[in-house]
Amino acid sequence: MSEPLHRITDAVADVTESDAVAVRNSLGLQKVQRQPAKKALRTPLPPPAVPSDVSSDVEWV
C-alpha cells in the first residue's frame, strides 16, 4: 500500500459513523441522513392443497 493511502487509512480508522455524517453535513454533501430500509409487508400464501376462491383473468397484450 502506498504511503498516502496508509495515511488516509490511519486518519479514518477511528472515525465513527456519526462523525462521518457530521463532516458530510458540514460540507453540504449529505442533507438528510439515510434511514434504514423498511421491511416490506408480505401477504402469506394459502396453505398447499387448499382450494382458493381467488381467480384472475389476465389479458396479455
JSON list of N, CA and C in Angstrom, two decimals:
[
{"chain": "A", "resi": 1, "resn": "MET", "atom": "N", "xyz": [0.85, -1.16, 0.00]},
{"chain": "A", "resi": 1, "resn": "MET", "atom": "CA", "xyz": [0.00, 0.00, 0.00]},
{"chain": "A", "resi": 1, "resn": "MET", "atom": "C", "xyz": [0.90, 1.23, 0.00]},
{"chain": "A", "resi": 2, "resn": "SER", "atom": "N", "xyz": [0.50, 2.23, -0.76]},
{"chain": "A", "resi": 2, "resn": "SER", "atom": "CA", "xyz": [1.31, 3.44, -0.86]},
{"chain": "A", "resi": 2, "resn": "SER", "atom": "C", "xyz": [1.23, 4.26, 0.43]},
{"chain": "A", "resi": 3, "resn": "GLU", "atom": "N", "xyz": [2.21, 5.11, 0.64]},
{"chain": "A", "resi": 3, "resn": "GLU", "atom": "CA", "xyz": [2.26, 5.95, 1.84]},
{"chain": "A", "resi": 3, "resn": "GLU", "atom": "C", "xyz": [1.04, 6.87, 1.97]},
{"chain": "A", "resi": 4, "resn": "PRO", "atom": "N", "xyz": [0.61, 7.57, 0.90]},
{"chain": "A", "resi": 4, "resn": "PRO", "atom": "CA", "xyz": [-0.59, 8.41, 1.04]},
{"chain": "A", "resi": 4, "resn": "PRO", "atom": "C", "xyz": [-1.82, 7.60, 1.44]},
{"chain": "A", "resi": 5, "resn": "LEU", "atom": "N", "xyz": [-1.96, 6.39, 0.88]},
{"chain": "A", "resi": 5, "resn": "LEU", "atom": "CA", "xyz": [-3.10, 5.55, 1.22]},
{"chain": "A", "resi": 5, "resn": "LEU", "atom": "C", "xyz": [-3.03, 5.09, 2.67]},
{"chain": "A", "resi": 6, "resn": "HIS", "atom": "N", "xyz": [-1.83, 4.81, 3.16]},
{"chain": "A", "resi": 6, "resn": "HIS", "atom": "CA", "xyz": [-1.64, 4.46, 4.57]},
{"chain": "A", "resi": 6, "resn": "HIS", "atom": "C", "xyz": [-2.08, 5.62, 5.47]},
{"chain": "A", "resi": 7, "resn": "ARG", "atom": "N", "xyz": [-1.71, 6.83, 5.11]},
{"chain": "A", "resi": 7, "resn": "ARG", "atom": "CA", "xyz": [-2.07, 8.00, 5.92]},
{"chain": "A", "resi": 7, "resn": "ARG", "atom": "C", "xyz": [-3.59, 8.20, 5.95]},
{"chain": "A", "resi": 8, "resn": "ILE", "atom": "N", "xyz": [-4.22, 8.03, 4.80]},
{"chain": "A", "resi": 8, "resn": "ILE", "atom": "CA", "xyz": [-5.69, 8.17, 4.75]},
{"chain": "A", "resi": 8, "resn": "ILE", "atom": "C", "xyz": [-6.35, 7.09, 5.60]},
{"chain": "A", "resi": 9, "resn": "THR", "atom": "N", "xyz": [-5.89, 5.87, 5.48]},
{"chain": "A", "resi": 9, "resn": "THR", "atom": "CA", "xyz": [-6.44, 4.76, 6.25]},
{"chain": "A", "resi": 9, "resn": "THR", "atom": "C", "xyz": [-6.29, 5.00, 7.74]},
{"chain": "A", "resi": 10, "resn": "ASP", "atom": "N", "xyz": [-5.13, 5.47, 8.16]},
{"chain": "A", "resi": 10, "resn": "ASP", "atom": "CA", "xyz": [-4.91, 5.77, 9.58]},
{"chain": "A", "resi": 10, "resn": "ASP", "atom": "C", "xyz": [-5.79, 6.92, 10.05]},
{"chain": "A", "resi": 11, "resn": "ALA", "atom": "N", "xyz": [-6.02, 7.89, 9.19]},
{"chain": "A", "resi": 11, "resn": "ALA", "atom": "CA", "xyz": [-6.82, 9.05, 9.58]},
{"chain": "A", "resi": 11, "resn": "ALA", "atom": "C", "xyz": [-8.28, 8.70, 9.79]},
{"chain": "A", "resi": 12, "resn": "VAL", "atom": "N", "xyz": [-8.82, 7.79, 9.01]},
{"chain": "A", "resi": 12, "resn": "VAL", "atom": "CA", "xyz": [-10.25, 7.45, 9.12]},
{"chain": "A", "resi": 12, "resn": "VAL", "atom": "C", "xyz": [-10.52, 6.20, 9.94]},
{"chain": "A", "resi": 13, "resn": "ALA", "atom": "N", "xyz": [-9.49, 5.58, 10.47]},
{"chain": "A", "resi": 13, "resn": "ALA", "atom": "CA", "xyz": [-9.67, 4.33, 11.21]},
{"chain": "A", "resi": 13, "resn": "ALA", "atom": "C", "xyz": [-10.54, 4.50, 12.45]},
{"chain": "A", "resi": 14, "resn": "ASP", "atom": "N", "xyz": [-10.46, 5.62, 13.13]},
{"chain": "A", "resi": 14, "resn": "ASP", "atom": "CA", "xyz": [-11.21, 5.81, 14.38]},
{"chain": "A", "resi": 14, "resn": "ASP", "atom": "C", "xyz": [-12.43, 6.70, 14.22]},
{"chain": "A", "resi": 15, "resn": "VAL", "atom": "N", "xyz": [-12.83, 6.99, 12.99]},
{"chain": "A", "resi": 15, "resn": "VAL", "atom": "CA", "xyz": [-13.98, 7.85, 12.75]},
{"chain": "A", "resi": 15, "resn": "VAL", "atom": "C", "xyz": [-15.27, 7.04, 12.91]},
{"chain": "A", "resi": 16, "resn": "THR", "atom": "N", "xyz": [-16.18, 7.55, 13.74]},
{"chain": "A", "resi": 16, "resn": "THR", "atom": "CA", "xyz": [-17.47, 6.88, 13.91]},
{"chain": "A", "resi": 16, "resn": "THR", "atom": "C", "xyz": [-18.41, 7.31, 12.80]},
{"chain": "A", "resi": 17, "resn": "GLU", "atom": "N", "xyz": [-19.51, 6.58, 12.66]},
{"chain": "A", "resi": 17, "resn": "GLU", "atom": "CA", "xyz": [-20.47, 6.93, 11.62]},
{"chain": "A", "resi": 17, "resn": "GLU", "atom": "C", "xyz": [-21.08, 8.30, 11.88]},
{"chain": "A", "resi": 18, "resn": "SER", "atom": "N", "xyz": [-21.35, 8.62, 13.13]},
{"chain": "A", "resi": 18, "resn": "SER", "atom": "CA", "xyz": [-21.92, 9.94, 13.44]},
{"chain": "A", "resi": 18, "resn": "SER", "atom": "C", "xyz": [-20.93, 11.06, 13.12]},
{"chain": "A", "resi": 19, "resn": "ASP", "atom": "N", "xyz": [-19.63, 10.82, 13.34]},
{"chain": "A", "resi": 19, "resn": "ASP", "atom": "CA", "xyz": [-18.62, 11.81, 12.96]},
{"chain": "A", "resi": 19, "resn": "ASP", "atom": "C", "xyz": [-18.59, 12.00, 11.45]},
{"chain": "A", "resi": 20, "resn": "ALA", "atom": "N", "xyz": [-18.69, 10.90, 10.71]},
{"chain": "A", "resi": 20, "resn": "ALA", "atom": "CA", "xyz": [-18.67, 10.97, 9.25]},
{"chain": "A", "resi": 20, "resn": "ALA", "atom": "C", "xyz": [-19.89, 11.73, 8.73]},
{"chain": "A", "resi": 21, "resn": "VAL", "atom": "N", "xyz": [-21.06, 11.49, 9.35]},
{"chain": "A", "resi": 21, "resn": "VAL", "atom": "CA", "xyz": [-22.28, 12.20, 8.95]},
{"chain": "A", "resi": 21, "resn": "VAL", "atom": "C", "xyz": [-22.12, 13.69, 9.22]},
{"chain": "A", "resi": 22, "resn": "ALA", "atom": "N", "xyz": [-21.56, 14.05, 10.37]},
{"chain": "A", "resi": 22, "resn": "ALA", "atom": "CA", "xyz": [-21.36, 15.45, 10.71]},
{"chain": "A", "resi": 22, "resn": "ALA", "atom": "C", "xyz": [-20.43, 16.13, 9.71]},
{"chain": "A", "resi": 23, "resn": "VAL", "atom": "N", "xyz": [-19.38, 15.44, 9.29]},
{"chain": "A", "resi": 23, "resn": "VAL", "atom": "CA", "xyz": [-18.46, 16.02, 8.31]},
{"chain": "A", "resi": 23, "resn": "VAL", "atom": "C", "xyz": [-19.15, 16.21, 6.97]},
{"chain": "A", "resi": 24, "resn": "ARG", "atom": "N", "xyz": [-19.90, 15.18, 6.52]},
{"chain": "A", "resi": 24, "resn": "ARG", "atom": "CA", "xyz": [-20.59, 15.30, 5.23]},
{"chain": "A", "resi": 24, "resn": "ARG", "atom": "C", "xyz": [-21.63, 16.41, 5.28]},
{"chain": "A", "resi": 25, "resn": "ASN", "atom": "N", "xyz": [-22.35, 16.52, 6.40]},
{"chain": "A", "resi": 25, "resn": "ASN", "atom": "CA", "xyz": [-23.34, 17.59, 6.53]},
{"chain": "A", "resi": 25, "resn": "ASN", "atom": "C", "xyz": [-22.68, 18.96, 6.50]},
{"chain": "A", "resi": 26, "resn": "SER", "atom": "N", "xyz": [-21.55, 19.10, 7.18]},
{"chain": "A", "resi": 26, "resn": "SER", "atom": "CA", "xyz": [-20.88, 20.39, 7.20]},
{"chain": "A", "resi": 26, "resn": "SER", "atom": "C", "xyz": [-20.33, 20.77, 5.83]},
{"chain": "A", "resi": 27, "resn": "LEU", "atom": "N", "xyz": [-20.04, 19.78, 5.01]},
{"chain": "A", "resi": 27, "resn": "LEU", "atom": "CA", "xyz": [-19.56, 20.05, 3.65]},
{"chain": "A", "resi": 27, "resn": "LEU", "atom": "C", "xyz": [-20.71, 20.19, 2.66]},
{"chain": "A", "resi": 28, "resn": "GLY", "atom": "N", "xyz": [-21.94, 19.96, 3.13]},
{"chain": "A", "resi": 28, "resn": "GLY", "atom": "CA", "xyz": [-23.10, 20.06, 2.26]},
{"chain": "A", "resi": 28, "resn": "GLY", "atom": "C", "xyz": [-23.26, 18.86, 1.34]},
{"chain": "A", "resi": 29, "resn": "LEU", "atom": "N", "xyz": [-22.60, 17.77, 1.66]},
{"chain": "A", "resi": 29, "resn": "LEU", "atom": "CA", "xyz": [-22.66, 16.59, 0.79]},
{"chain": "A", "resi": 29, "resn": "LEU", "atom": "C", "xyz": [-23.84, 15.69, 1.12]},
{"chain": "A", "resi": 30, "resn": "GLN", "atom": "N", "xyz": [-24.37, 15.83, 2.30]},
{"chain": "A", "resi": 30, "resn": "GLN", "atom": "CA", "xyz": [-25.48, 14.96, 2.69]},
{"chain": "A", "resi": 30, "resn": "GLN", "atom": "C", "xyz": [-26.45, 15.80, 3.51]},
{"chain": "A", "resi": 31, "resn": "LYS", "atom": "N", "xyz": [-27.59, 16.09, 2.94]},
{"chain": "A", "resi": 31, "resn": "LYS", "atom": "CA", "xyz": [-28.59, 16.92, 3.63]},
{"chain": "A", "resi": 31, "resn": "LYS", "atom": "C", "xyz": [-29.39, 16.11, 4.64]},
{"chain": "A", "resi": 32, "resn": "VAL", "atom": "N", "xyz": [-29.76, 14.89, 4.27]},
{"chain": "A", "resi": 32, "resn": "VAL", "atom": "CA", "xyz": [-30.60, 14.06, 5.11]},
{"chain": "A", "resi": 32, "resn": "VAL", "atom": "C", "xyz": [-29.89, 12.74, 5.36]},
{"chain": "A", "resi": 33, "resn": "GLN", "atom": "N", "xyz": [-29.85, 12.34, 6.62]},
{"chain": "A", "resi": 33, "resn": "GLN", "atom": "CA", "xyz": [-29.23, 11.06, 6.94]},
{"chain": "A", "resi": 33, "resn": "GLN", "atom": "C", "xyz": [-30.12, 9.94, 6.43]},
{"chain": "A", "resi": 34, "resn": "ARG", "atom": "N", "xyz": [-29.52, 8.95, 5.80]},
{"chain": "A", "resi": 34, "resn": "ARG", "atom": "CA", "xyz": [-30.29, 7.83, 5.26]},
{"chain": "A", "resi": 34, "resn": "ARG", "atom": "C", "xyz": [-30.94, 7.04, 6.38]},
{"chain": "A", "resi": 35, "resn": "GLN", "atom": "N", "xyz": [-32.17, 6.65, 6.13]},
{"chain": "A", "resi": 35, "resn": "GLN", "atom": "CA", "xyz": [-32.90, 5.81, 7.07]},
{"chain": "A", "resi": 35, "resn": "GLN", "atom": "C", "xyz": [-32.73, 4.36, 6.63]},
{"chain": "A", "resi": 36, "resn": "PRO", "atom": "N", "xyz": [-32.68, 3.44, 7.58]},
{"chain": "A", "resi": 36, "resn": "PRO", "atom": "CA", "xyz": [-32.58, 2.04, 7.18]},
{"chain": "A", "resi": 36, "resn": "PRO", "atom": "C", "xyz": [-33.81, 1.62, 6.38]},
{"chain": "A", "resi": 37, "resn": "ALA", "atom": "N", "xyz": [-33.60, 0.74, 5.44]},
{"chain": "A", "resi": 37, "resn": "ALA", "atom": "CA", "xyz": [-34.70, 0.27, 4.59]},
{"chain": "A", "resi": 37, "resn": "ALA", "atom": "C", "xyz": [-35.72, -0.45, 5.45]},
{"chain": "A", "resi": 38, "resn": "LYS", "atom": "N", "xyz": [-36.99, -0.16, 5.20]},
{"chain": "A", "resi": 38, "resn": "LYS", "atom": "CA", "xyz": [-38.06, -0.82, 5.94]},
{"chain": "A", "resi": 38, "resn": "LYS", "atom": "C", "xyz": [-38.39, -2.14, 5.27]},
{"chain": "A", "resi": 39, "resn": "LYS", "atom": "N", "xyz": [-38.67, -3.12, 6.11]},
{"chain": "A", "resi": 39, "resn": "LYS", "atom": "CA", "xyz": [-39.03, -4.43, 5.59]},
{"chain": "A", "resi": 39, "resn": "LYS", "atom": "C", "xyz": [-40.45, -4.36, 5.03]},
{"chain": "A", "resi": 40, "resn": "ALA", "atom": "N", "xyz": [-40.62, -4.80, 3.80]},
{"chain": "A", "resi": 40, "resn": "ALA", "atom": "CA", "xyz": [-41.93, -4.76, 3.15]},
{"chain": "A", "resi": 40, "resn": "ALA", "atom": "C", "xyz": [-42.83, -5.83, 3.75]},
{"chain": "A", "resi": 41, "resn": "LEU", "atom": "N", "xyz": [-44.07, -5.46, 3.98]},
{"chain": "A", "resi": 41, "resn": "LEU", "atom": "CA", "xyz": [-45.04, -6.43, 4.47]},
{"chain": "A", "resi": 41, "resn": "LEU", "atom": "C", "xyz": [-45.44, -7.36, 3.33]},
{"chain": "A", "resi": 42, "resn": "ARG", "atom": "N", "xyz": [-45.59, -8.61, 3.65]},
{"chain": "A", "resi": 42, "resn": "ARG", "atom": "CA", "xyz": [-45.95, -9.59, 2.63]},
{"chain": "A", "resi": 42, "resn": "ARG", "atom": "C", "xyz": [-47.22, -10.31, 3.05]},
{"chain": "A", "resi": 43, "resn": "THR", "atom": "N", "xyz": [-48.08, -10.57, 2.09]},
{"chain": "A", "resi": 43, "resn": "THR", "atom": "CA", "xyz": [-49.29, -11.34, 2.34]},
{"chain": "A", "resi": 43, "resn": "THR", "atom": "C", "xyz": [-48.95, -12.81, 2.25]},
{"chain": "A", "resi": 44, "resn": "PRO", "atom": "N", "xyz": [-49.30, -13.58, 3.28]},
{"chain": "A", "resi": 44, "resn": "PRO", "atom": "CA", "xyz": [-48.96, -15.01, 3.24]},
{"chain": "A", "resi": 44, "resn": "PRO", "atom": "C", "xyz": [-49.76, -15.74, 2.17]},
{"chain": "A", "resi": 45, "resn": "LEU", "atom": "N", "xyz": [-49.16, -16.75, 1.60]},
{"chain": "A", "resi": 45, "resn": "LEU", "atom": "CA", "xyz": [-49.84, -17.58, 0.61]},
{"chain": "A", "resi": 45, "resn": "LEU", "atom": "C", "xyz": [-50.75, -18.57, 1.33]},
{"chain": "A", "resi": 46, "resn": "PRO", "atom": "N", "xyz": [-51.82, -19.02, 0.66]},
{"chain": "A", "resi": 46, "resn": "PRO", "atom": "CA", "xyz": [-52.68, -20.02, 1.29]},
{"chain": "A", "resi": 46, "resn": "PRO", "atom": "C", "xyz": [-51.90, -21.33, 1.45]},
{"chain": "A", "resi": 47, "resn": "PRO", "atom": "N", "xyz": [-52.28, -22.14, 2.43]},
{"chain": "A", "resi": 47, "resn": "PRO", "atom": "CA", "xyz": [-51.57, -23.40, 2.59]},
{"chain": "A", "resi": 47, "resn": "PRO", "atom": "C", "xyz": [-51.76, -24.30, 1.37]},
{"chain": "A", "resi": 48, "resn": "PRO", "atom": "N", "xyz": [-50.82, -25.20, 1.10]},
{"chain": "A", "resi": 48, "resn": "PRO", "atom": "CA", "xyz": [-50.92, -26.07, -0.07]},
{"chain": "A", "resi": 48, "resn": "PRO", "atom": "C", "xyz": [-52.15, -26.98, -0.01]},
{"chain": "A", "resi": 49, "resn": "ALA", "atom": "N", "xyz": [-52.69, -27.30, -1.16]},
{"chain": "A", "resi": 49, "resn": "ALA", "atom": "CA", "xyz": [-53.81, -28.23, -1.33]},
{"chain": "A", "resi": 49, "resn": "ALA", "atom": "C", "xyz": [-55.11, -27.71, -0.73]},
{"chain": "A", "resi": 50, "resn": "VAL", "atom": "N", "xyz": [-55.18, -26.42, -0.48]},
{"chain": "A", "resi": 50, "resn": "VAL", "atom": "CA", "xyz": [-56.44, -25.83, -0.01]},
{"chain": "A", "resi": 50, "resn": "VAL", "atom": "C", "xyz": [-57.02, -25.06, -1.19]},
{"chain": "A", "resi": 51, "resn": "PRO", "atom": "N", "xyz": [-58.27, -25.35, -1.57]},
{"chain": "A", "resi": 51, "resn": "PRO", "atom": "CA", "xyz": [-58.84, -24.64, -2.71]},
{"chain": "A", "resi": 51, "resn": "PRO", "atom": "C", "xyz": [-58.93, -23.14, -2.41]},
{"chain": "A", "resi": 52, "resn": "SER", "atom": "N", "xyz": [-58.64, -22.38, -3.40]},
{"chain": "A", "resi": 52, "resn": "SER", "atom": "CA", "xyz": [-58.68, -20.94, -3.26]},
{"chain": "A", "resi": 52, "resn": "SER", "atom": "C", "xyz": [-59.85, -20.37, -4.05]},
{"chain": "A", "resi": 53, "resn": "ASP", "atom": "N", "xyz": [-60.52, -19.40, -3.47]},
{"chain": "A", "resi": 53, "resn": "ASP", "atom": "CA", "xyz": [-61.62, -18.73, -4.17]},
{"chain": "A", "resi": 53, "resn": "ASP", "atom": "C", "xyz": [-61.12, -17.58, -5.04]},
{"chain": "A", "resi": 54, "resn": "VAL", "atom": "N", "xyz": [-59.83, -17.43, -5.13]},
{"chain": "A", "resi": 54, "resn": "VAL", "atom": "CA", "xyz": [-59.25, -16.34, -5.90]},
{"chain": "A", "resi": 54, "resn": "VAL", "atom": "C", "xyz": [-59.14, -16.76, -7.35]},
{"chain": "A", "resi": 55, "resn": "SER", "atom": "N", "xyz": [-59.63, -15.92, -8.25]},
{"chain": "A", "resi": 55, "resn": "SER", "atom": "CA", "xyz": [-59.46, -16.18, -9.67]},
{"chain": "A", "resi": 55, "resn": "SER", "atom": "C", "xyz": [-58.96, -14.90, -10.31]},
{"chain": "A", "resi": 56, "resn": "SER", "atom": "N", "xyz": [-58.31, -15.05, -11.43]},
{"chain": "A", "resi": 56, "resn": "SER", "atom": "CA", "xyz": [-57.74, -13.90, -12.08]},
{"chain": "A", "resi": 56, "resn": "SER", "atom": "C", "xyz": [-57.85, -14.07, -13.59]},
{"chain": "A", "resi": 57, "resn": "ASP", "atom": "N", "xyz": [-58.34, -13.04, -14.24]},
{"chain": "A", "resi": 57, "resn": "ASP", "atom": "CA", "xyz": [-58.38, -13.03, -15.70]},
{"chain": "A", "resi": 57, "resn": "ASP", "atom": "C", "xyz": [-57.32, -12.06, -16.18]},
{"chain": "A", "resi": 58, "resn": "VAL", "atom": "N", "xyz": [-56.39, -12.57, -16.95]},
{"chain": "A", "resi": 58, "resn": "VAL", "atom": "CA", "xyz": [-55.30, -11.75, -17.43]},
{"chain": "A", "resi": 58, "resn": "VAL", "atom": "C", "xyz": [-55.35, -11.73, -18.95]},
{"chain": "A", "resi": 59, "resn": "GLU", "atom": "N", "xyz": [-55.22, -10.56, -19.51]},
{"chain": "A", "resi": 59, "resn": "GLU", "atom": "CA", "xyz": [-55.15, -10.43, -20.96]},
{"chain": "A", "resi": 59, "resn": "GLU", "atom": "C", "xyz": [-53.75, -9.95, -21.31]},
{"chain": "A", "resi": 60, "resn": "TRP", "atom": "N", "xyz": [-53.02, -10.78, -22.05]},
{"chain": "A", "resi": 60, "resn": "TRP", "atom": "CA", "xyz": [-51.68, -10.42, -22.46]},
{"chain": "A", "resi": 60, "resn": "TRP", "atom": "C", "xyz": [-51.77, -9.63, -23.75]},
{"chain": "A", "resi": 61, "resn": "VAL", "atom": "N", "xyz": [-51.15, -8.49, -23.75]},
{"chain": "A", "resi": 61, "resn": "VAL", "atom": "CA", "xyz": [-51.15, -7.66, -24.95]},
{"chain": "A", "resi": 61, "resn": "VAL", "atom": "C", "xyz": [-49.76, -7.45, -25.46]}
]
